[in-house]
XYZ file of C-alpha atoms in Angstrom:
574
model
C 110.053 151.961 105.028
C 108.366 151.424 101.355
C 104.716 151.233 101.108
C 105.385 147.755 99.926
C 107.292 146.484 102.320
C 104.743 147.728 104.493
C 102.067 145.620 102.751
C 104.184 142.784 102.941
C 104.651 143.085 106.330
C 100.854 143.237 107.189
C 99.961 140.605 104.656
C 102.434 138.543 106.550
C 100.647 139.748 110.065
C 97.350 139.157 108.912
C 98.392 135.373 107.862
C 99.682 135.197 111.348
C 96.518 135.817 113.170
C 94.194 134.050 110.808
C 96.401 130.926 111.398
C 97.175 131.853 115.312
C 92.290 132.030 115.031
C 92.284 128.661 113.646
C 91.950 125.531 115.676
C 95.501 123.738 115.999
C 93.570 120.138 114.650
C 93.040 121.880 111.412
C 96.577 123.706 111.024
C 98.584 121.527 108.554
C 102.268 122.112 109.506
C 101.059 121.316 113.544
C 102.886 118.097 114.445
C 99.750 115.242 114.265
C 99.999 114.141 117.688
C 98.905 117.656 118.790
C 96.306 117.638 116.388
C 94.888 114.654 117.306
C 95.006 115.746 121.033
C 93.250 119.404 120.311
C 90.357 117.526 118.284
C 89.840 115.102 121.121
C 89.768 118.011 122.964
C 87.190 119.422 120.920
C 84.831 115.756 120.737
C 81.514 115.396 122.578
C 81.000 112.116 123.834
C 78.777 111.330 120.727
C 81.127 112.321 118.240
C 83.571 110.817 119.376
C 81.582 107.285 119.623
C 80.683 108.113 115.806
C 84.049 108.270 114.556
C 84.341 104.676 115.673
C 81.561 103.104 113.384
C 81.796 102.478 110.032
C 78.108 101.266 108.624
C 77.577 99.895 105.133
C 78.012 102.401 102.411
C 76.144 101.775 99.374
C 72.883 103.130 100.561
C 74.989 106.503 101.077
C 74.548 107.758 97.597
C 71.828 108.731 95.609
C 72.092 108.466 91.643
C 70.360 111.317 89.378
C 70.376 111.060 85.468
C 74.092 113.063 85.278
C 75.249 113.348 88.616
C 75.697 111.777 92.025
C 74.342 113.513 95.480
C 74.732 112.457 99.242
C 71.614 110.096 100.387
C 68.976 111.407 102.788
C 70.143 108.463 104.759
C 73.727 109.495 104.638
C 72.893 112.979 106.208
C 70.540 111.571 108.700
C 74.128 109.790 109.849
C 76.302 112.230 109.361
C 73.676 114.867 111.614
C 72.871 112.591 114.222
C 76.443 111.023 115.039
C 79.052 111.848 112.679
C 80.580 108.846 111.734
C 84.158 108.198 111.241
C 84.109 105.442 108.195
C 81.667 103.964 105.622
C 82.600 100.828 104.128
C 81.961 99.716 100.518
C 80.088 103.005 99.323
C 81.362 101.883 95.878
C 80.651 97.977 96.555
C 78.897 96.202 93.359
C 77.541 92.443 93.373
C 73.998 90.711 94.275
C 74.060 91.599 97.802
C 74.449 95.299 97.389
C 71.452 94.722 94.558
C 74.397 97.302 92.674
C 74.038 95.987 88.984
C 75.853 97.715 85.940
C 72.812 99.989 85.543
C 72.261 101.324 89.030
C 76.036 101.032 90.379
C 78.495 103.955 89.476
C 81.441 104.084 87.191
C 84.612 105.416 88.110
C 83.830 108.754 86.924
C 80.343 108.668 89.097
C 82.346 107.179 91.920
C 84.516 110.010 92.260
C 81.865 112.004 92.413
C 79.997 110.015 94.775
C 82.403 109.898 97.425
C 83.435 113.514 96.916
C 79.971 114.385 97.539
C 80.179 112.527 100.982
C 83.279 113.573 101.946
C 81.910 117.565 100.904
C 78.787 116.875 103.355
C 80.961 115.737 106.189
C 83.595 118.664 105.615
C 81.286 121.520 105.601
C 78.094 120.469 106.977
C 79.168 118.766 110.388
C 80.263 120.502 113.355
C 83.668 119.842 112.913
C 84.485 119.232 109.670
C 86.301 115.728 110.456
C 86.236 113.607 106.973
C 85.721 110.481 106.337
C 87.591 107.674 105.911
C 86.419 105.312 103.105
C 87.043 101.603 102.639
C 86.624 99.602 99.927
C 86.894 95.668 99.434
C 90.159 94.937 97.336
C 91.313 91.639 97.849
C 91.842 91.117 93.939
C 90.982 93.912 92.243
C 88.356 97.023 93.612
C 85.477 95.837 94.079
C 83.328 98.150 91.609
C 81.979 98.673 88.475
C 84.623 99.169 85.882
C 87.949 97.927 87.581
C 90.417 95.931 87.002
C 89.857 92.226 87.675
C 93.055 90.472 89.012
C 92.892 86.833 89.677
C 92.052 85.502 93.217
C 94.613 84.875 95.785
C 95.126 80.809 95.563
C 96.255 82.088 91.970
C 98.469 84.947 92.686
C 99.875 82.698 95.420
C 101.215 80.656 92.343
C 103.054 82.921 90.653
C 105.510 83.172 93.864
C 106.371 86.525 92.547
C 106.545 89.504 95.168
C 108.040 91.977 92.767
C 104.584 91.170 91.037
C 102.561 91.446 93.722
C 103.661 94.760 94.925
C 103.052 96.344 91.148
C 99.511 94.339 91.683
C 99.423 96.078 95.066
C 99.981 99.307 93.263
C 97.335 99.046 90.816
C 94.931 98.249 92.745
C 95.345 101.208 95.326
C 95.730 104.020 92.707
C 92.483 102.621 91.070
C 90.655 102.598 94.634
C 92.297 106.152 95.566
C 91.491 107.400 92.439
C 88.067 107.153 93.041
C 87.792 108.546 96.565
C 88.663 105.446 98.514
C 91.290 105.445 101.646
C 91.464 102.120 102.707
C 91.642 98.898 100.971
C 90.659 95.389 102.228
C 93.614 93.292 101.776
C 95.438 91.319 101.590
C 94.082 88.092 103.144
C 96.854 86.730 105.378
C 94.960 83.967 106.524
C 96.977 80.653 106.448
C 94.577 78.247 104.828
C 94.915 74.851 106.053
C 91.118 73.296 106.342
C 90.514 72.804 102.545
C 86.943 72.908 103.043
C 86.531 75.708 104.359
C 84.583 78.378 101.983
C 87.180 80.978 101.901
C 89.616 79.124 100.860
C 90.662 81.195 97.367
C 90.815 84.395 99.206
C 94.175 83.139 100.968
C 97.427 82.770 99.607
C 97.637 78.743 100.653
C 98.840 76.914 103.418
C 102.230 78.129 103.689
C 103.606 81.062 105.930
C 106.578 81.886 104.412
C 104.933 82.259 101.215
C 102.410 83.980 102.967
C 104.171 86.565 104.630
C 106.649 87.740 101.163
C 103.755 88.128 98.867
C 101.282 89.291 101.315
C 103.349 91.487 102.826
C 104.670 93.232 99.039
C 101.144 93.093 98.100
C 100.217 95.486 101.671
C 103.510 97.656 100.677
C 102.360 97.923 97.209
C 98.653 99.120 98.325
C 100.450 101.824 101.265
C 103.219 102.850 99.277
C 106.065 105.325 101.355
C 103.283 108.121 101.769
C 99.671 107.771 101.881
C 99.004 111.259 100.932
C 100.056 111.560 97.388
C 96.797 110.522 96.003
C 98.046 107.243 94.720
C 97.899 105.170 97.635
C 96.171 104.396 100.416
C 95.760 102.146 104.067
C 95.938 98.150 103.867
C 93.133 96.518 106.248
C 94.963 92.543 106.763
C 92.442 90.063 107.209
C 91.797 87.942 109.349
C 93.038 88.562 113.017
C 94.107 85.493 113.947
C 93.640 81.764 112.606
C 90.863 82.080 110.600
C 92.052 79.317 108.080
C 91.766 76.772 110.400
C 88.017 76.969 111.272
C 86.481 73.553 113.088
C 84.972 70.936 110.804
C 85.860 73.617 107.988
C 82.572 75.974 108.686
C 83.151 79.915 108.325
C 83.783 81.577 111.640
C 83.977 78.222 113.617
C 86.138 77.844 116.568
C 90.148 77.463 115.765
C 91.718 74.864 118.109
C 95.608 76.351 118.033
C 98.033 76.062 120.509
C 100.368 79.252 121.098
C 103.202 77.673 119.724
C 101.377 77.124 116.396
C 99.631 80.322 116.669
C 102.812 82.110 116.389
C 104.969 79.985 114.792
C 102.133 79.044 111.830
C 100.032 82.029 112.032
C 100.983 85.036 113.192
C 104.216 85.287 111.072
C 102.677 87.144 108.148
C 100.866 89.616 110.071
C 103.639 90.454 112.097
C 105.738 91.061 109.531
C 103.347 93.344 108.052
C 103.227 95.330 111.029
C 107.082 95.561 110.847
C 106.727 96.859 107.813
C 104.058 99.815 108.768
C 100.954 97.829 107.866
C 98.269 100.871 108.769
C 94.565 98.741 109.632
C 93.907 95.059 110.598
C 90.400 93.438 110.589
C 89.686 91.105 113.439
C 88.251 87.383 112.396
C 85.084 85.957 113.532
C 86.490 82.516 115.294
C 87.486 82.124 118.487
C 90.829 80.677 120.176
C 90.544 79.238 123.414
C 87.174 79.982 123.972
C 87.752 83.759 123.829
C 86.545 85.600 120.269
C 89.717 87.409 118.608
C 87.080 90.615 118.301
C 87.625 91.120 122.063
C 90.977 88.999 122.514
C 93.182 91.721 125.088
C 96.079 89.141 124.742
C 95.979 89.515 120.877
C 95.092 93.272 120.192
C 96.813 94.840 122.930
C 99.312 92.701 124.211
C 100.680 91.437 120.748
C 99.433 93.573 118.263
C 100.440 96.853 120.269
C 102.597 96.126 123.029
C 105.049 93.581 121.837
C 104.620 94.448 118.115
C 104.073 97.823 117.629
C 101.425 98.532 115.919
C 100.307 102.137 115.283
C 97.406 101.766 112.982
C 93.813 101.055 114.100
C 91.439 97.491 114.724
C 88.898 97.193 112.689
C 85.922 94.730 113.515
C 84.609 92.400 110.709
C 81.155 92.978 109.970
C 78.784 92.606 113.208
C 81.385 90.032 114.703
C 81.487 92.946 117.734
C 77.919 91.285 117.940
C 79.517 87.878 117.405
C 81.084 87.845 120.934
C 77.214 87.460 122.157
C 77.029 84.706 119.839
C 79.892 82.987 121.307
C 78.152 83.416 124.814
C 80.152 85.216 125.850
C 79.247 88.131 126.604
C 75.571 88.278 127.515
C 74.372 91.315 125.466
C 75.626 93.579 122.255
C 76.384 96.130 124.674
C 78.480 93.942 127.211
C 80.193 92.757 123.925
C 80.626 96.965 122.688
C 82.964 97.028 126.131
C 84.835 93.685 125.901
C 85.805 94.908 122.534
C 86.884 98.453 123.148
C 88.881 97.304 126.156
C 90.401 94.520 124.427
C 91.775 97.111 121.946
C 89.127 97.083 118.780
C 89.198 100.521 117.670
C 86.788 100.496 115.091
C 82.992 98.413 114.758
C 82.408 97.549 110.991
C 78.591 97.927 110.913
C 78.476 100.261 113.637
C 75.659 99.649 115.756
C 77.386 97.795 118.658
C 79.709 100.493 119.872
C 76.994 103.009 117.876
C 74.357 101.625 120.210
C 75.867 101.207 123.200
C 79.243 102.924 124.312
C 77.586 105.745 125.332
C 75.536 104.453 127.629
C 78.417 102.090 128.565
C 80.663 105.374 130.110
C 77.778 106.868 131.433
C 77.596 103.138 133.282
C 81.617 102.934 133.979
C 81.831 100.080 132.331
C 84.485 102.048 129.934
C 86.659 105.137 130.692
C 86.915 108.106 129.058
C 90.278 107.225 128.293
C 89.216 103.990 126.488
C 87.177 105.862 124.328
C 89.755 108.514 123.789
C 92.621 105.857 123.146
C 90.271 104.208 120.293
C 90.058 107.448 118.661
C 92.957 108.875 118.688
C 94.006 106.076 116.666
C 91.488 106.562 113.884
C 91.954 110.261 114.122
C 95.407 109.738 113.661
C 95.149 108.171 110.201
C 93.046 110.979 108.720
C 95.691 113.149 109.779
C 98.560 111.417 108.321
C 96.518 110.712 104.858
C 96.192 114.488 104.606
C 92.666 114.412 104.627
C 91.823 117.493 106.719
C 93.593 118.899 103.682
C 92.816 117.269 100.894
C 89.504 115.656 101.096
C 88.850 115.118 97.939
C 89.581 113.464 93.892
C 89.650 113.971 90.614
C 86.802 112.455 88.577
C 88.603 113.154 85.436
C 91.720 111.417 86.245
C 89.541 108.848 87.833
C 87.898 108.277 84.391
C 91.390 107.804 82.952
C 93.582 105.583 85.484
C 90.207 102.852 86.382
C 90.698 99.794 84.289
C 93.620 101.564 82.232
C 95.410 99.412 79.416
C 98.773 99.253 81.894
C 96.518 97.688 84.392
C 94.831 94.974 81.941
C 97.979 93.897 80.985
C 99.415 93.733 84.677
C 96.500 91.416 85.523
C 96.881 89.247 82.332
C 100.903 88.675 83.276
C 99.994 87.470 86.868
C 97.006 85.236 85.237
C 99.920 83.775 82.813
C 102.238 83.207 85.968
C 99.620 81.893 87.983
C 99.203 79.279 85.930
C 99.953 75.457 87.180
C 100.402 72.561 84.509
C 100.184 69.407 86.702
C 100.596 67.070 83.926
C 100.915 66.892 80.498
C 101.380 63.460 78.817
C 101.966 64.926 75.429
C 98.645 66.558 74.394
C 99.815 69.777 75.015
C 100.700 72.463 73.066
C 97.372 72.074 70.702
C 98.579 72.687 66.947
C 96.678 76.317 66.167
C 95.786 74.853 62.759
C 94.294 71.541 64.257
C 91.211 70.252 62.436
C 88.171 70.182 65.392
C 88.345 71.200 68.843
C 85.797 70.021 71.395
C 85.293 72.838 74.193
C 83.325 70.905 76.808
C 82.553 71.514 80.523
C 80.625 73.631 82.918
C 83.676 76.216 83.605
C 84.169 77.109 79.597
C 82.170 79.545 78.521
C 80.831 80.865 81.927
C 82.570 84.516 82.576
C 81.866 85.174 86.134
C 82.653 81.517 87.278
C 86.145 82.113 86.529
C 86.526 85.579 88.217
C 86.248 84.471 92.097
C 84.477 86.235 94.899
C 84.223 89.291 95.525
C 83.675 90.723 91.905
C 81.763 93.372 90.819
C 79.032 92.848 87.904
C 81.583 92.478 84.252
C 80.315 93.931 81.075
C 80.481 91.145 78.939
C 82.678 92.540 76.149
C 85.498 92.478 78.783
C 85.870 88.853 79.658
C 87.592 86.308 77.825
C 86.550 82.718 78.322
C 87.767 79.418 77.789
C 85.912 79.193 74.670
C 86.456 82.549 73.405
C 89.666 82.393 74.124
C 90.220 79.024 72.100
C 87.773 80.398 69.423
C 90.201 83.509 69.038
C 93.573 81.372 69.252
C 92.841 78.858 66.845
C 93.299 79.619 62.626
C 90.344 80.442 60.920
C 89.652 76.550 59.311
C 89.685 74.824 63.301
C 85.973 73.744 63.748
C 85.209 74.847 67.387
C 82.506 72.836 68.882
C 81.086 73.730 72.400
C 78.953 71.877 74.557
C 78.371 72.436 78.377
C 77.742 69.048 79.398
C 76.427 69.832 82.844
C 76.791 72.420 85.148
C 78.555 72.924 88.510
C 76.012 71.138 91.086
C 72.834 71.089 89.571
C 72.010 67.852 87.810
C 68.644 68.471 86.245
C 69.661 69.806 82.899
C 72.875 67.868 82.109
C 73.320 66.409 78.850
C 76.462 64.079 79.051
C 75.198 61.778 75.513
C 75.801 65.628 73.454
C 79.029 66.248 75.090
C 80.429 62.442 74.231
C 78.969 62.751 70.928
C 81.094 66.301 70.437
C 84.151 64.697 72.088
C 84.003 61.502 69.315
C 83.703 64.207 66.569
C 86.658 66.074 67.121
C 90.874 65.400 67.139
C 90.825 67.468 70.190
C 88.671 68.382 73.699
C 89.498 71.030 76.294
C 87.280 69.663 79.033
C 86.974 72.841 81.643
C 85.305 71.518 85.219
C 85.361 72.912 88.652
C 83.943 74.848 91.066
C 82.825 78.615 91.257
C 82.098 81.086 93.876
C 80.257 83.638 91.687
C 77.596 85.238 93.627
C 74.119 85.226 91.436
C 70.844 87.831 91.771
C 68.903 84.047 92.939
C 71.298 83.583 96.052
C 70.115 84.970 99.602
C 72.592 86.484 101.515
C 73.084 86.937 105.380
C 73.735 90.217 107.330
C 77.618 89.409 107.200
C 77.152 89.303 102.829
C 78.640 85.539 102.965
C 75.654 83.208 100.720
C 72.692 81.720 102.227
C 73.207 77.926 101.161
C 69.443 77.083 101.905
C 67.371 75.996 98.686
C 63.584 76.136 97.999
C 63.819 73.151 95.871
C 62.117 74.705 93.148
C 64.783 76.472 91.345
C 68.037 75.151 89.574
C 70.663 75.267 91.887
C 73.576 77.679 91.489
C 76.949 77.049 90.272
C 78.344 78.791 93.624
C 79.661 75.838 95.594
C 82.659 77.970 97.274
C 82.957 81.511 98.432
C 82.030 83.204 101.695
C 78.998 80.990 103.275
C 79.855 78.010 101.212
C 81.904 75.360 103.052
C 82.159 72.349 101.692
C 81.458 68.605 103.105
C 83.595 66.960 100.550
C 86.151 68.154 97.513
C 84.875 66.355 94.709
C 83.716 67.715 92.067
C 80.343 68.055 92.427
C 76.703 67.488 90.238
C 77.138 65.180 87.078
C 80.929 66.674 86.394
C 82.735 63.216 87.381
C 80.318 61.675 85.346
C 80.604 63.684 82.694
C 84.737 63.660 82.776
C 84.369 59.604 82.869
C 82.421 59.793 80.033
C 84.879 62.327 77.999
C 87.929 60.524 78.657
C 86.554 57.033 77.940
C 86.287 58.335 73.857
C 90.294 57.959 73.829
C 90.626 61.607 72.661
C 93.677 63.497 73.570
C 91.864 65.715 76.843
């Protein structure tokens, strides 16, 4: 025998035994079912109780002049329990306090969550990563994404083929920047028009529903979740959330089963057909009994008659929720109702954080309960490639965020979003026409025509109404803008000036409506949806929709009748 093939030989030995010394949960070609059972295997009680929390991210990350570094906070967490998902590290608006200045770009980003995921890799026990999720009903929801319009609008382009490139997008621009899960689609079927959350749905319809939700989800998972490019789909909300009592958020849902699955349940079903990976349970309750810790839905539908193979998440606190609905009598009685009721995973983490170890210790859960709950988070790290590859490129982040393909791809579904109800001859507007009158609330007002759930815009990025028209129009079209009034508040309206504008010109493009724009002056609740209460000293803010802000009536509100009344009464084509 040649020395060579000697070498060969022993190189080929040595490979052997270094594999044959390392645990089976971190050997890549073991099947992931074995995996999953060695790491189990491997779990303290604690551990294990961490990988089911996922707490608010955005505290996680602390930002120096060039770079980006794991929190103090973050490795207080990651020392004392380990935890198996943060949620909106990345997460920009007024309730995060995240503004342009101190939020990340996508290059920072990157770096941000690869400096998480580094911490949990090398510096826990284990070495289990993380899993992170990110808010993407229409768009990521960071600085320097791509903005895609809100659901009610993609709804009206009835286009799946769009929605999965949309889906697409979206995910690569999330992955790209560390992420692993994205929330959304909304499958909600919407039909209590004032409720607050009504924009984040795709409408009242299930059919509709279910092909464009559904191509949106397969868009966002892709065949693979491991090439870098895609990632999981977390549906919201589990089950009949559109429907909530007298229109308030989170209020009861009085369903019959027939309905339930005939009007409801449809779209996520499908999904599930199709290999949806994570589903987010809905604050409401159906029969009395809260869909957080619903058996019949999450284990006898979801899993057993379904077959689902993903994981439950909680919405935020609604684990807590189930005390709120009386019924259960503490957060820790509600930590078991929900683990045995099949909720794998507690978005905000203290319930089950809190409280299911103490719980076993009680016998109020099993160690296979907590086993079963893992195993299915576990499960998706393994299948993501994770253990593996933990981590992104900030570079190509830098390069695919926001990218001109993507700009484009949100204009076209804008364009086929759009609805003309009427048009009684006014429209087209001749580009060479002599005045224009651009009046209304809505026209020059970027982030009231972006939706919920938006990140803080750099201003240079947004076209309005008006600077849309100004652009659009030739070069000898006088452009006159007035607001009028604004959205609710009625102290600074100025209805004569808009009148007098609307006289002056051959034209008006009267933009009214509502908004659900978060401000910096708007409180916010533990769940992030607004704080509606007023001090009475301020202005009120435009935001009369959005999470927290359910409506009593659908008119449009402050002086804007008014000030359309007044408009229209000059005889000017409008």
């Amino acid at each position: 025998m040649s020395k060579t093939t000697s070498l060969i030989i022993g190189l080929i030995a040595f490979a052997g035994h270094a594999m044959a010394q390392q645990p089976l949960y971190k050997q890549a070609t073991a099947p992931v079912e074995d995996r999953v059972k060695d790491l189990i295997g491997r779990m303290t009680v604690e551990e294990k109780v961490g990988q089911l929390c996922c707490p608010l991210g955005w505290e996680m990350y602390t930002k120096t002049a060039n770079d980006v570094l794991a929190s103090d906070l973050y490795k207080e967490r990651m020392k004392t329990m380990p935890i198996g998902s943060f949620w909106a590290v990345l997460r920009a608006d007024p309730w995060t306090q995240k503004t342009l200045e101190t939020g990340l770009n996508p290059e920072l980003s990157a770096k941000a969550l690869n400096a998480l995921q580094k911490y949990a890799v090398e510096e826990t026990r284990l070495g289990i990563p993380v899993l992170f999720a990110e808010e993407c009903p229409h768009g990521h929801m960071a600085i320097g994404t791509t903005v895609f319009p809100t659901s009610l609008s993609q709804a009206s382009t009835w286009n799946a083929e769009l929605m999965h490139r949309m889906g697409e997008a979206i995910a690569l621009e999330a992955r790209s920047q560390g992420a692993n899960i994205g929330y959304g689609p909304v499958l909600d079927i919407a039909r209590e028009p004032r409720w607050s959350r009504m924009e984040e749905t795709f409408g009242e319809d299930p059919v509709l529903t279910t092909h464009l939700g559904v191509a949106f989800m397969k868009g966002m998972q892709g065949k693979s979740q491991n090439d870098g490019k895609h990632l999981y789909s977390t549906l919201k909300h589990f089950a009949a959330y559109g429907i909530p009592e007298a229109g308030h958020n989170g209020a009861r849902a009085n369903v019959g089963m027939r309905q339930l699955f005939s009007d409801y349940l449809p779209p996520f079903k499908k999904a599930v057909e199709e290999g949806v990976a994570t589903i987010m349970t809905s604050y409401n309750t159906i029969d009395g009994v809260p869909c957080t810790s619903n058996k019949y839905l999450l284990t006898d539908v979801l899993r057993d008659q379904w077959g689902f193979k993903g994981f439950v998440y909680s919405d935020l606190t609604s684990i807590e929720g189930i005390v709120g609905a009386r019924v259960a009598k503490d957060n820790k009685e509600a930590a078991v109702l929900a683990l045995k009721a099949g909720l794998d995973m507690d978005l905000g983490g203290n319930a089950y954080g809190k409280n299911l170890q103490k719980a076993l210790e009680e016998g109020a859960i099993t160690m296979d309960d907590l086993n079963r709950a893992v195993a299915n988070v576990l499960r998706l790290k393994f299948r993501m490639g994770l253990f593996e590859n933990p981590y992104v490129s900030p570079e190509q982040a830098k390069q695919v965020v926001r990218s001109k393909a993507h700009k484009e791809l949100a204009r076209e579904v804008a364009r086929e979003g759009i609805v003309l109800l009427k048009n009684e001859g006014v429209l087209p507007l001749k580009k060479n026409i002599g005045s224009i009158a651009v009046i209304g609330p809505n026209a020059d007002m970027m982030y009231n025509q972006l939706g919920d759930y938006t990140a803080p815009q750099e201003r240079e990025e947004i076209v309005t109404v008006l600077d849309g028209i100004r652009k659009a129009v030739s070069p000898s079209t006088k452009v006159n803008y007035v607001k009028g009034c604004a959205i609710r508040d009625v102290t600074t309206s100025n209805i004569p000036a808009a009148v007098e504008a609307a006289r002056a010109a051959d034209a008006v493009v009267l933009v009214v409506g509502g908004s659900s724009a978060r401000d910096f002056k708007t409180k916010y609740i533990g769940t992030g949806a607004a704080d509606v209460s007023n001090d009475g000293n301020q202005l009120l803010s435009d935001m009369d929709c959005g999470e927290g802000y359910d409506r009593s009536t659908l008119r449009l509100l402050g002086d804007q009748e008014k000030l359309l009344e007044a408009v229209a009464a000059t005889g000017k084509p409008l």
